[in-house]
mmCIF file of C-alpha atoms and ligand atoms in Angstrom:
data_model
loop_
_atom_site.group_PDB
_atom_site.id
_atom_site.type_symbol
_atom_site.label_atom_id
_atom_site.label_comp_id
_atom_site.label_asym_id
_atom_site.label_seq_id
_atom_site.Cartn_x
_atom_site.Cartn_y
_atom_site.Cartn_z
ATOM 1 C CA UNK U 1 -109.361 31.748 -63.368
ATOM 2 C CA UNK U 2 -110.753 28.307 -62.568
ATOM 3 C CA UNK U 3 -114.535 28.438 -62.565
ATOM 4 C CA UNK U 4 -117.171 25.909 -61.548
ATOM 5 C CA UNK U 5 -120.373 26.417 -63.563
ATOM 6 C CA UNK U 6 -123.566 24.486 -62.856
ATOM 7 C CA UNK U 7 -126.090 24.065 -65.667
ATOM 8 C CA UNK U 8 -123.267 23.983 -68.235
ATOM 9 C CA UNK U 9 -125.254 21.757 -70.626
ATOM 10 C CA UNK U 10 -128.140 24.220 -70.619
ATOM 11 C CA UNK U 11 -128.859 27.215 -72.815
ATOM 12 C CA UNK U 12 -127.324 30.046 -70.764
ATOM 13 C CA UNK U 13 -124.718 27.879 -69.025
ATOM 14 C CA UNK U 14 -123.250 26.679 -72.320
ATOM 15 C CA UNK U 15 -122.985 30.249 -73.642
ATOM 16 C CA UNK U 16 -121.349 31.481 -70.449
ATOM 17 C CA UNK U 17 -118.942 28.515 -70.411
ATOM 18 C CA UNK U 18 -117.972 29.222 -74.007
ATOM 19 C CA UNK U 19 -117.350 32.898 -73.254
ATOM 20 C CA UNK U 20 -115.133 32.071 -70.254
ATOM 21 C CA UNK U 21 -113.211 29.414 -72.219
ATOM 22 C CA UNK U 22 -112.639 31.874 -75.062
ATOM 23 C CA UNK U 23 -111.203 34.318 -72.519
ATOM 24 C CA UNK U 24 -108.697 31.579 -71.556
ATOM 25 C CA UNK U 25 -110.222 30.502 -68.234
ATOM 26 C CA UNK U 26 -110.680 26.916 -67.061
ATOM 27 C CA UNK U 27 -114.281 25.774 -66.683
ATOM 28 C CA UNK U 28 -115.509 22.809 -64.686
ATOM 29 C CA UNK U 29 -119.038 22.253 -66.000
ATOM 30 C CA UNK U 30 -121.518 20.477 -63.740
ATOM 31 C CA UNK U 31 -124.896 19.195 -64.919
ATOM 32 C CA UNK U 32 -127.296 16.325 -64.294
ATOM 33 C CA UNK U 33 -128.639 16.604 -67.882
ATOM 34 C CA UNK U 34 -132.257 16.842 -66.680
ATOM 35 C CA UNK U 35 -133.069 19.685 -69.103
ATOM 36 C CA UNK U 36 -129.626 20.163 -70.712
ATOM 37 C CA UNK U 37 -128.466 18.976 -74.109
ATOM 38 C CA UNK U 38 -125.601 16.744 -75.222
ATOM 39 C CA UNK U 39 -125.208 19.041 -78.244
ATOM 40 C CA UNK U 40 -124.183 21.916 -75.975
ATOM 41 C CA UNK U 41 -121.586 19.780 -74.199
ATOM 42 C CA UNK U 42 -120.096 18.644 -77.526
ATOM 43 C CA UNK U 43 -119.482 22.306 -78.354
ATOM 44 C CA UNK U 44 -117.718 22.878 -75.030
ATOM 45 C CA UNK U 45 -115.628 19.709 -75.152
ATOM 46 C CA UNK U 46 -113.713 21.136 -78.125
ATOM 47 C CA UNK U 47 -112.005 23.523 -75.671
ATOM 48 C CA UNK U 48 -109.046 22.025 -73.767
ATOM 49 C CA UNK U 49 -109.910 24.129 -70.680
ATOM 50 C CA UNK U 50 -113.281 22.410 -70.236
ATOM 51 C CA UNK U 51 -113.969 19.461 -67.961
ATOM 52 C CA UNK U 52 -117.374 17.985 -67.261
ATOM 53 C CA UNK U 53 -118.743 16.519 -64.076
ATOM 54 C CA UNK U 54 -122.108 14.792 -64.287
ATOM 55 C CA UNK U 55 -123.697 15.444 -60.915
ATOM 56 C CA UNK U 56 -126.953 16.485 -59.284
ATOM 57 C CA UNK U 57 -126.228 19.588 -57.200
ATOM 58 C CA UNK U 58 -129.076 18.850 -54.809
ATOM 59 C CA UNK U 59 -126.465 16.495 -53.306
ATOM 60 C CA UNK U 60 -123.233 17.875 -51.743
ATOM 61 C CA UNK U 61 -120.516 18.294 -54.338
ATOM 62 C CA UNK U 62 -116.873 17.315 -53.920
ATOM 63 C CA UNK U 63 -114.569 19.151 -56.320
ATOM 64 C CA UNK U 64 -110.800 18.810 -56.422
ATOM 65 C CA UNK U 65 -108.453 21.761 -56.777
ATOM 66 C CA UNK U 66 -108.858 25.511 -56.327
ATOM 67 C CA UNK U 67 -111.803 27.571 -57.573
ATOM 68 C CA UNK U 68 -112.066 31.310 -58.153
ATOM 69 C CA UNK U 69 -115.800 31.309 -58.891
ATOM 70 C CA UNK U 70 -118.861 29.146 -58.338
ATOM 71 C CA UNK U 71 -121.520 30.133 -60.891
ATOM 72 C CA UNK U 72 -124.924 28.576 -60.182
ATOM 73 C CA UNK U 73 -126.987 28.366 -63.407
ATOM 74 C CA UNK U 74 -128.532 24.919 -62.868
ATOM 75 C CA UNK U 75 -132.334 24.870 -62.690
ATOM 76 C CA UNK U 76 -135.120 23.999 -65.082
ATOM 77 C CA UNK U 77 -136.168 27.371 -66.529
ATOM 78 C CA UNK U 78 -138.966 26.676 -69.002
ATOM 79 C CA UNK U 79 -142.442 26.652 -67.387
ATOM 80 C CA UNK U 80 -143.617 23.333 -68.920
ATOM 81 C CA UNK U 81 -140.355 21.725 -67.778
ATOM 82 C CA UNK U 82 -140.350 23.025 -64.215
ATOM 83 C CA UNK U 83 -144.050 22.197 -63.894
ATOM 84 C CA UNK U 84 -143.111 18.569 -64.666
ATOM 85 C CA UNK U 85 -140.221 18.675 -62.140
ATOM 86 C CA UNK U 86 -141.735 20.536 -59.181
ATOM 87 C CA UNK U 87 -139.713 19.100 -56.307
ATOM 88 C CA UNK U 88 -136.458 18.905 -58.300
ATOM 89 C CA UNK U 89 -136.916 22.596 -59.195
ATOM 90 C CA UNK U 90 -137.454 23.634 -55.584
ATOM 91 C CA UNK U 91 -134.470 21.563 -54.449
ATOM 92 C CA UNK U 92 -131.959 22.720 -57.065
ATOM 93 C CA UNK U 93 -132.674 26.285 -55.989
ATOM 94 C CA UNK U 94 -132.803 25.537 -52.252
ATOM 95 C CA UNK U 95 -130.452 22.620 -51.431
ATOM 96 C CA UNK U 96 -128.453 23.142 -54.623
ATOM 97 C CA UNK U 97 -127.812 26.791 -53.803
ATOM 98 C CA UNK U 98 -126.814 25.861 -50.230
ATOM 99 C CA UNK U 99 -124.295 23.243 -51.382
ATOM 100 C CA UNK U 100 -122.768 25.626 -53.901
ATOM 101 C CA UNK U 101 -122.557 28.473 -51.385
ATOM 102 C CA UNK U 102 -120.784 26.048 -49.008
ATOM 103 C CA UNK U 103 -118.433 25.018 -51.801
ATOM 104 C CA UNK U 104 -117.605 28.670 -52.525
ATOM 105 C CA UNK U 105 -116.893 29.254 -48.817
ATOM 106 C CA UNK U 106 -114.679 26.148 -48.612
ATOM 107 C CA UNK U 107 -112.679 27.177 -51.705
ATOM 108 C CA UNK U 108 -112.483 30.907 -50.925
ATOM 109 C CA UNK U 109 -114.311 31.482 -54.230
ATOM 110 C CA UNK U 110 -116.885 34.092 -55.212
ATOM 111 C CA UNK U 111 -120.486 32.995 -55.848
ATOM 112 C CA UNK U 112 -122.886 33.976 -58.643
ATOM 113 C CA UNK U 113 -126.613 33.145 -58.651
ATOM 114 C CA UNK U 114 -128.696 33.108 -61.840
ATOM 115 C CA UNK U 115 -132.015 34.342 -60.466
ATOM 116 C CA UNK U 116 -135.023 35.389 -62.488
ATOM 117 C CA UNK U 117 -137.591 38.067 -63.255
ATOM 118 C CA UNK U 118 -140.108 35.482 -61.981
ATOM 119 C CA UNK U 119 -139.291 36.680 -58.457
ATOM 120 C CA UNK U 120 -141.625 39.579 -59.396
ATOM 121 C CA UNK U 121 -144.432 37.066 -60.091
ATOM 122 C CA UNK U 122 -147.387 38.682 -61.875
ATOM 123 C CA UNK U 123 -146.078 42.211 -61.339
ATOM 124 C CA UNK U 124 -148.323 45.103 -60.342
ATOM 125 C CA UNK U 125 -145.514 47.625 -60.955
ATOM 126 C CA UNK U 126 -144.352 48.110 -64.542
ATOM 127 C CA UNK U 127 -141.516 48.093 -65.568
ATOM 128 C CA UNK U 128 -139.969 46.205 -62.646
ATOM 129 C CA UNK U 129 -137.101 47.785 -60.671
ATOM 130 C CA UNK U 130 -135.032 45.667 -58.250
ATOM 131 C CA UNK U 131 -136.720 47.475 -55.331
ATOM 132 C CA UNK U 132 -140.125 45.947 -56.225
ATOM 133 C CA UNK U 133 -140.950 43.020 -53.896
ATOM 134 C CA UNK U 134 -143.162 41.236 -56.389
ATOM 135 C CA UNK U 135 -146.588 39.602 -56.511
ATOM 136 C CA UNK U 136 -146.100 35.840 -56.204
ATOM 137 C CA UNK U 137 -148.725 33.208 -55.451
ATOM 138 C CA UNK U 138 -146.796 31.162 -52.839
ATOM 139 C CA UNK U 139 -148.653 27.918 -53.560
ATOM 140 C CA UNK U 140 -149.659 28.376 -57.211
ATOM 141 C CA UNK U 141 -148.233 26.086 -59.912
ATOM 142 C CA UNK U 142 -145.355 28.479 -60.697
ATOM 143 C CA UNK U 143 -144.417 28.854 -57.025
ATOM 144 C CA UNK U 144 -141.959 25.956 -57.181
ATOM 145 C CA UNK U 145 -139.800 28.091 -59.474
ATOM 146 C CA UNK U 146 -140.609 31.587 -58.181
ATOM 147 C CA UNK U 147 -140.334 30.762 -54.488
ATOM 148 C CA UNK U 148 -137.312 28.520 -55.139
ATOM 149 C CA UNK U 149 -135.482 31.493 -56.666
ATOM 150 C CA UNK U 150 -136.681 33.875 -53.929
ATOM 151 C CA UNK U 151 -135.280 31.482 -51.322
ATOM 152 C CA UNK U 152 -132.035 31.168 -53.319
ATOM 153 C CA UNK U 153 -131.669 34.966 -53.337
ATOM 154 C CA UNK U 154 -132.380 35.181 -49.589
ATOM 155 C CA UNK U 155 -129.849 32.432 -48.807
ATOM 156 C CA UNK U 156 -127.210 34.060 -51.028
ATOM 157 C CA UNK U 157 -127.624 37.427 -49.300
ATOM 158 C CA UNK U 158 -127.541 35.687 -45.877
ATOM 159 C CA UNK U 159 -124.210 33.946 -46.704
ATOM 160 C CA UNK U 160 -122.836 37.320 -47.715
ATOM 161 C CA UNK U 161 -124.011 38.942 -44.492
ATOM 162 C CA UNK U 162 -123.122 36.125 -42.088
ATOM 163 C CA UNK U 163 -119.911 34.765 -43.673
ATOM 164 C CA UNK U 164 -118.747 37.760 -45.728
ATOM 165 C CA UNK U 165 -118.895 35.610 -48.897
ATOM 166 C CA UNK U 166 -118.552 37.761 -52.056
ATOM 167 C CA UNK U 167 -121.771 37.154 -54.035
ATOM 168 C CA UNK U 168 -123.551 38.391 -57.167
ATOM 169 C CA UNK U 169 -127.221 37.940 -58.108
ATOM 170 C CA UNK U 170 -128.575 38.456 -61.638
ATOM 171 C CA UNK U 171 -132.336 38.638 -62.161
ATOM 172 C CA UNK U 172 -132.485 37.349 -65.723
ATOM 173 C CA UNK U 173 -135.450 38.393 -67.909
ATOM 174 C CA UNK U 174 -136.650 36.250 -70.861
ATOM 175 C CA UNK U 175 -133.543 35.446 -72.899
ATOM 176 C CA UNK U 176 -133.400 33.650 -76.240
ATOM 177 C CA UNK U 177 -130.888 32.687 -78.906
ATOM 178 C CA UNK U 178 -128.951 29.845 -80.515
ATOM 179 C CA UNK U 179 -128.447 26.711 -78.353
ATOM 180 C CA UNK U 180 -131.969 26.899 -76.923
ATOM 181 C CA UNK U 181 -133.500 23.457 -76.796
ATOM 182 C CA UNK U 182 -135.951 23.183 -79.699
ATOM 183 C CA UNK U 183 -138.330 21.223 -77.514
ATOM 184 C CA UNK U 184 -138.088 23.132 -74.263
ATOM 185 C CA UNK U 185 -141.475 24.763 -74.558
ATOM 186 C CA UNK U 186 -140.644 28.453 -74.137
ATOM 187 C CA UNK U 187 -142.360 30.921 -76.395
ATOM 188 C CA UNK U 188 -139.494 31.909 -78.707
ATOM 189 C CA UNK U 189 -138.367 28.346 -79.436
ATOM 190 C CA UNK U 190 -141.971 27.126 -79.772
ATOM 191 C CA UNK U 191 -142.916 29.839 -82.275
ATOM 192 C CA UNK U 192 -139.763 29.421 -84.385
ATOM 193 C CA UNK U 193 -140.016 25.620 -84.493
ATOM 194 C CA UNK U 194 -143.745 25.777 -85.275
ATOM 195 C CA UNK U 195 -143.171 28.360 -88.028
ATOM 196 C CA UNK U 196 -140.349 26.331 -89.610
ATOM 197 C CA UNK U 197 -142.416 23.155 -89.483
ATOM 198 C CA UNK U 198 -145.445 24.897 -90.984
ATOM 199 C CA UNK U 199 -147.457 24.028 -87.877
ATOM 200 C CA UNK U 200 -149.848 26.435 -86.105
ATOM 201 C CA UNK U 201 -148.219 28.946 -83.749
ATOM 202 C CA UNK U 202 -149.789 28.327 -80.317
ATOM 203 C CA UNK U 203 -150.665 31.611 -78.607
ATOM 204 C CA UNK U 204 -151.816 31.094 -75.005
ATOM 205 C CA UNK U 205 -154.765 33.228 -73.901
ATOM 206 C CA UNK U 206 -155.547 36.147 -76.217
ATOM 207 C CA UNK U 207 -151.831 36.922 -76.602
ATOM 208 C CA UNK U 208 -152.131 40.372 -74.978
ATOM 209 C CA UNK U 209 -149.682 39.442 -72.172
ATOM 210 C CA UNK U 210 -146.243 40.988 -72.654
ATOM 211 C CA UNK U 211 -142.629 39.874 -72.304
ATOM 212 C CA UNK U 212 -139.356 41.671 -73.049
ATOM 213 C CA UNK U 213 -136.824 39.579 -74.927
ATOM 214 C CA UNK U 214 -133.040 39.729 -74.519
ATOM 215 C CA UNK U 215 -130.586 38.221 -77.004
ATOM 216 C CA UNK U 216 -128.218 35.774 -75.318
ATOM 217 C CA UNK U 217 -124.945 37.554 -76.229
ATOM 218 C CA UNK U 218 -126.186 40.727 -74.513
ATOM 219 C CA UNK U 219 -127.186 38.752 -71.438
ATOM 220 C CA UNK U 220 -123.793 37.023 -71.197
ATOM 221 C CA UNK U 221 -122.011 40.376 -71.500
ATOM 222 C CA UNK U 222 -124.145 41.628 -68.588
ATOM 223 C CA UNK U 223 -123.260 38.553 -66.520
ATOM 224 C CA UNK U 224 -119.520 39.040 -67.188
ATOM 225 C CA UNK U 225 -119.720 42.686 -66.145
ATOM 226 C CA UNK U 226 -121.689 41.834 -63.020
ATOM 227 C CA UNK U 227 -119.039 39.248 -62.064
ATOM 228 C CA UNK U 228 -116.499 42.101 -62.037
ATOM 229 C CA UNK U 229 -118.703 44.531 -60.073
ATOM 230 C CA UNK U 230 -118.539 44.646 -56.285
ATOM 231 C CA UNK U 231 -122.301 44.487 -55.638
ATOM 232 C CA UNK U 232 -123.927 41.683 -53.576
ATOM 233 C CA UNK U 233 -127.607 42.443 -54.284
ATOM 234 C CA UNK U 234 -129.879 41.597 -57.227
ATOM 235 C CA UNK U 235 -129.384 43.324 -60.570
ATOM 236 C CA UNK U 236 -131.929 43.094 -63.415
ATOM 237 C CA UNK U 237 -130.445 41.870 -66.707
ATOM 238 C CA UNK U 238 -132.789 41.987 -69.686
ATOM 239 C CA UNK U 239 -133.829 43.932 -72.741
ATOM 240 C CA UNK U 240 -136.643 46.449 -72.149
ATOM 241 C CA UNK U 241 -137.939 45.931 -75.725
ATOM 242 C CA UNK U 242 -141.470 44.743 -74.882
ATOM 243 C CA UNK U 243 -143.851 42.745 -77.101
ATOM 244 C CA UNK U 244 -147.260 41.223 -76.683
ATOM 245 C CA UNK U 245 -147.103 37.484 -77.296
ATOM 246 C CA UNK U 246 -149.432 37.911 -80.272
ATOM 247 C CA UNK U 247 -147.135 40.541 -81.834
ATOM 248 C CA UNK U 248 -144.199 38.182 -81.308
ATOM 249 C CA UNK U 249 -146.087 35.437 -83.168
ATOM 250 C CA UNK U 250 -146.667 37.787 -86.128
ATOM 251 C CA UNK U 251 -143.018 38.861 -86.097
ATOM 252 C CA UNK U 252 -141.781 35.242 -86.158
ATOM 253 C CA UNK U 253 -144.152 34.476 -89.033
ATOM 254 C CA UNK U 254 -142.851 37.498 -90.944
ATOM 255 C CA UNK U 255 -139.152 36.718 -90.348
ATOM 256 C CA UNK U 256 -139.487 33.025 -91.242
ATOM 257 C CA UNK U 257 -141.851 33.697 -94.162
ATOM 258 C CA UNK U 258 -144.046 30.951 -92.726
ATOM 259 C CA UNK U 259 -147.638 30.355 -93.840
ATOM 260 C CA UNK U 260 -148.467 28.826 -90.422
ATOM 261 C CA UNK U 261 -151.772 29.938 -88.919
ATOM 262 C CA UNK U 262 -151.982 31.311 -85.359
ATOM 263 C CA UNK U 263 -154.175 29.327 -82.959
ATOM 264 C CA UNK U 264 -155.242 30.287 -79.454
ATOM 265 C CA UNK U 265 -154.865 27.885 -76.512
ATOM 266 C CA UNK U 266 -155.829 28.275 -72.839
ATOM 267 C CA UNK U 267 -153.678 30.631 -70.763
ATOM 268 C CA UNK U 268 -151.745 28.725 -68.067
ATOM 269 C CA UNK U 269 -152.689 29.568 -64.461
ATOM 270 C CA UNK U 270 -150.874 32.590 -62.943
ATOM 271 C CA UNK U 271 -149.186 33.457 -66.267
ATOM 272 C CA UNK U 272 -147.765 36.975 -65.685
ATOM 273 C CA UNK U 273 -149.691 39.630 -67.655
ATOM 274 C CA UNK U 274 -146.752 41.938 -68.220
ATOM 275 C CA UNK U 275 -143.001 41.979 -67.791
ATOM 276 C CA UNK U 276 -140.300 44.491 -68.631
ATOM 277 C CA UNK U 277 -137.030 45.130 -66.825
ATOM 278 C CA UNK U 278 -136.083 48.505 -65.423
ATOM 279 C CA UNK U 279 -132.342 48.371 -66.163
ATOM 280 C CA UNK U 280 -131.375 51.716 -64.622
ATOM 281 C CA UNK U 281 -129.203 49.945 -62.027
ATOM 282 C CA UNK U 282 -127.371 47.755 -64.575
ATOM 283 C CA UNK U 283 -126.690 50.815 -66.747
ATOM 284 C CA UNK U 284 -125.251 52.757 -63.802
ATOM 285 C CA UNK U 285 -123.381 49.939 -62.081
ATOM 286 C CA UNK U 286 -122.115 48.000 -65.106
ATOM 287 C CA UNK U 287 -122.280 50.544 -67.946
ATOM 288 C CA UNK U 288 -124.332 47.823 -69.657
ATOM 289 C CA UNK U 289 -127.359 47.814 -71.901
ATOM 290 C CA UNK U 290 -128.498 45.391 -74.600
ATOM 291 C CA UNK U 291 -127.237 46.073 -78.117
ATOM 292 C CA UNK U 292 -129.128 43.518 -80.230
ATOM 293 C CA UNK U 293 -132.673 44.556 -81.213
ATOM 294 C CA UNK U 294 -135.291 41.784 -81.008
ATOM 295 C CA UNK U 295 -135.771 41.645 -84.783
ATOM 296 C CA UNK U 296 -132.035 41.066 -85.350
ATOM 297 C CA UNK U 297 -131.727 38.585 -82.478
ATOM 298 C CA UNK U 298 -134.669 36.613 -83.840
ATOM 299 C CA UNK U 299 -133.090 36.531 -87.298
ATOM 300 C CA UNK U 300 -129.892 35.058 -85.811
ATOM 301 C CA UNK U 301 -131.912 32.559 -83.774
ATOM 302 C CA UNK U 302 -133.986 31.523 -86.780
ATOM 303 C CA UNK U 303 -130.750 30.968 -88.747
ATOM 304 C CA UNK U 304 -129.526 28.645 -85.965
ATOM 305 C CA UNK U 305 -132.820 26.752 -85.872
ATOM 306 C CA UNK U 306 -132.722 26.337 -89.657
ATOM 307 C CA UNK U 307 -129.197 24.925 -89.341
ATOM 308 C CA UNK U 308 -130.431 22.218 -86.985
ATOM 309 C CA UNK U 309 -133.552 21.765 -89.135
ATOM 310 C CA UNK U 310 -132.520 18.262 -90.127
ATOM 311 C CA UNK U 311 -132.812 17.482 -86.441
ATOM 312 C CA UNK U 312 -136.280 19.095 -86.320
ATOM 313 C CA UNK U 313 -137.359 16.889 -89.236
ATOM 314 C CA UNK U 314 -135.794 13.859 -87.584
ATOM 315 C CA UNK U 315 -137.829 14.448 -84.392
ATOM 316 C CA UNK U 316 -141.029 14.679 -86.395
ATOM 317 C CA UNK U 317 -140.250 11.654 -88.529
ATOM 318 C CA UNK U 318 -139.230 13.759 -91.548
ATOM 319 C CA UNK U 319 -141.295 15.647 -94.105
HETATM 320 P P1 NAD A 1 -131.798 25.224 -69.251
HETATM 321 O O1 NAD A 1 -132.907 24.330 -68.831
HETATM 322 O O2 NAD A 1 -131.417 25.270 -70.682
HETATM 323 O O3 NAD A 1 -130.485 24.889 -68.424
HETATM 324 C C1 NAD A 1 -130.503 24.501 -67.075
HETATM 325 C C2 NAD A 1 -129.455 23.409 -66.865
HETATM 326 O O4 NAD A 1 -129.431 23.028 -65.478
HETATM 327 C C3 NAD A 1 -129.751 22.120 -67.667
HETATM 328 O O5 NAD A 1 -128.601 21.743 -68.403
HETATM 329 C C4 NAD A 1 -130.101 21.093 -66.597
HETATM 330 O O6 NAD A 1 -129.805 19.783 -66.977
HETATM 331 C C5 NAD A 1 -129.308 21.595 -65.396
HETATM 332 N N1 NAD A 1 -129.816 21.138 -64.099
HETATM 333 C C6 NAD A 1 -131.091 21.240 -63.646
HETATM 334 N N2 NAD A 1 -131.185 20.709 -62.409
HETATM 335 C C7 NAD A 1 -129.936 20.291 -62.063
HETATM 336 C C8 NAD A 1 -129.394 19.675 -60.908
HETATM 337 N N3 NAD A 1 -130.154 19.367 -59.856
HETATM 338 N N4 NAD A 1 -128.073 19.399 -60.897
HETATM 339 C C9 NAD A 1 -127.291 19.689 -61.967
HETATM 340 N N5 NAD A 1 -127.756 20.273 -63.082
HETATM 341 C C10 NAD A 1 -129.062 20.576 -63.131
HETATM 342 O O7 NAD A 1 -132.180 26.694 -68.725
HETATM 343 P P2 NAD A 1 -131.480 28.100 -69.023
HETATM 344 O O8 NAD A 1 -132.409 28.910 -69.810
HETATM 345 O O9 NAD A 1 -130.100 27.894 -69.522
HETATM 346 O O10 NAD A 1 -131.429 28.729 -67.567
HETATM 347 C C11 NAD A 1 -130.224 28.749 -66.810
HETATM 348 C C12 NAD A 1 -130.433 29.503 -65.509
HETATM 349 O O11 NAD A 1 -130.848 30.843 -65.783
HETATM 350 C C13 NAD A 1 -131.514 28.880 -64.621
HETATM 351 O O12 NAD A 1 -131.116 28.998 -63.263
HETATM 352 C C14 NAD A 1 -132.710 29.755 -64.883
HETATM 353 O O13 NAD A 1 -133.589 29.777 -63.791
HETATM 354 C C15 NAD A 1 -132.072 31.105 -65.126
HETATM 355 N N6 NAD A 1 -132.929 31.968 -65.968
HETATM 356 C C16 NAD A 1 -133.011 31.777 -67.327
HETATM 357 C C17 NAD A 1 -133.826 32.602 -68.075
HETATM 358 C C18 NAD A 1 -133.922 32.495 -69.580
HETATM 359 O O14 NAD A 1 -134.655 33.269 -70.187
HETATM 360 N N7 NAD A 1 -133.208 31.606 -70.234
HETATM 361 C C19 NAD A 1 -134.585 33.593 -67.455
HETATM 362 C C20 NAD A 1 -134.512 33.719 -66.082
HETATM 363 C C21 NAD A 1 -133.664 32.914 -65.344
HETATM 364 N N1 UDP A 2 -146.594 31.255 -74.610
HETATM 365 C C1 UDP A 2 -147.440 31.132 -75.698
HETATM 366 N N2 UDP A 2 -147.262 30.067 -76.527
HETATM 367 C C2 UDP A 2 -146.299 29.129 -76.348
HETATM 368 C C3 UDP A 2 -145.434 29.255 -75.237
HETATM 369 C C4 UDP A 2 -145.615 30.334 -74.375
HETATM 370 O O1 UDP A 2 -148.329 31.969 -75.921
HETATM 371 O O2 UDP A 2 -146.212 28.185 -77.163
HETATM 372 C C5 UDP A 2 -146.747 32.436 -73.719
HETATM 373 C C6 UDP A 2 -146.810 32.114 -72.237
HETATM 374 O O3 UDP A 2 -148.141 31.836 -71.840
HETATM 375 C C7 UDP A 2 -146.280 33.415 -71.647
HETATM 376 C C8 UDP A 2 -145.249 33.906 -72.675
HETATM 377 O O4 UDP A 2 -145.599 33.246 -73.891
HETATM 378 O O5 UDP A 2 -147.315 34.360 -71.545
HETATM 379 C C9 UDP A 2 -143.808 33.584 -72.311
HETATM 380 O O6 UDP A 2 -143.743 32.207 -72.009
HETATM 381 P P1 UDP A 2 -142.382 31.452 -71.708
HETATM 382 O O7 UDP A 2 -142.759 30.050 -71.344
HETATM 383 O O8 UDP A 2 -141.425 31.639 -72.808
HETATM 384 O O9 UDP A 2 -141.747 32.212 -70.456
HETATM 385 P P2 UDP A 2 -142.308 32.868 -69.107
HETATM 386 O O10 UDP A 2 -141.986 34.291 -69.247
HETATM 387 O O11 UDP A 2 -143.786 32.647 -68.984
HETATM 388 O O12 UDP A 2 -141.546 32.167 -68.037
#
């Protein structure tokens, strides 16, 4: 297959690209490097089947040659990053999705949207099944991401209904693992970096809010299976293993052996109080469920972060 993948320099995009390249497919990676990392691209450039196109997908995209798939993974995903890029985040999910849907139509390709559990907002139903419509503040600070993804889902379903375009939509729940950007501000990378640096672990609020953490290899396996399924509506992909943020901080301290203290910082506005995927549909449709327990996934992630520790020291001026 020849696959166009947006967000290829990012965390999930680089893992998915690598998986497809290892399977022998050709990957055209597209990224504007707004939140992506050169380190991820270096990894991909070792594969002869990889080509890279630096482009902003909020502008129409001209791509030569045939395509079997258009996989849309470009979008800032970490709250502090999308809060700094509000209009770019709305546009990559609105205009970007439209351009990529048009490209898929033009090429006779199938289309895949990386959506998010954030479409459920601050959920009042727990765990969240795909049938739940969510609880989103349409003009709150997170709305630029949540509403951007809700629009992207609506547009994707409309292209399927109006044009018969084959589409897939994954609602991705908090995923972590090697190749995360050390500085991207999400909870797992923050806690591991803080623990390895011996700095305080910053728990927002009282840490009683929950998230459910999926190891990246499990997530990518779910994405691959969903690509092969004939189902045009959203499917939750995540690991139902749920932790409070405070328990996660203690677990990271234990696994790193770090003496770092835990400090409490203000809770960001509209921060969801709870989140856990109901993965009944993914189990039935894809025969998929996560295999890597959080403890083991964190150990692997910590090992990766230690490996790039020289880089961590470099950023901080060395100590
Ligand atoms: P990431 O920030 O590591 O990667 C996103 C990539 O998209 C970056 O390389 C960035 O430079 C690129 N990008 C952003 N805007 C662009 C534009 N206009 N044109 C071209 N490239 C652009 O984030 P990630 O964690 O890899 O997330 C990938 C996708 O998965 C996103 O769509 C995100 O919303 C979704 N998602 C991720 C998670 C998660 O836990 N990682 C959870 C839910 C949804
Ligand atoms: N969080 C935290 N400390 C940090 C970063 C995040 O306590 O240094 C909290 C954040 O407030 C949220 C949870 O951890 O309740 C998950 O945050 P993240 O940014 O990883 O993803 P979200 O699920 O909110 O998009």
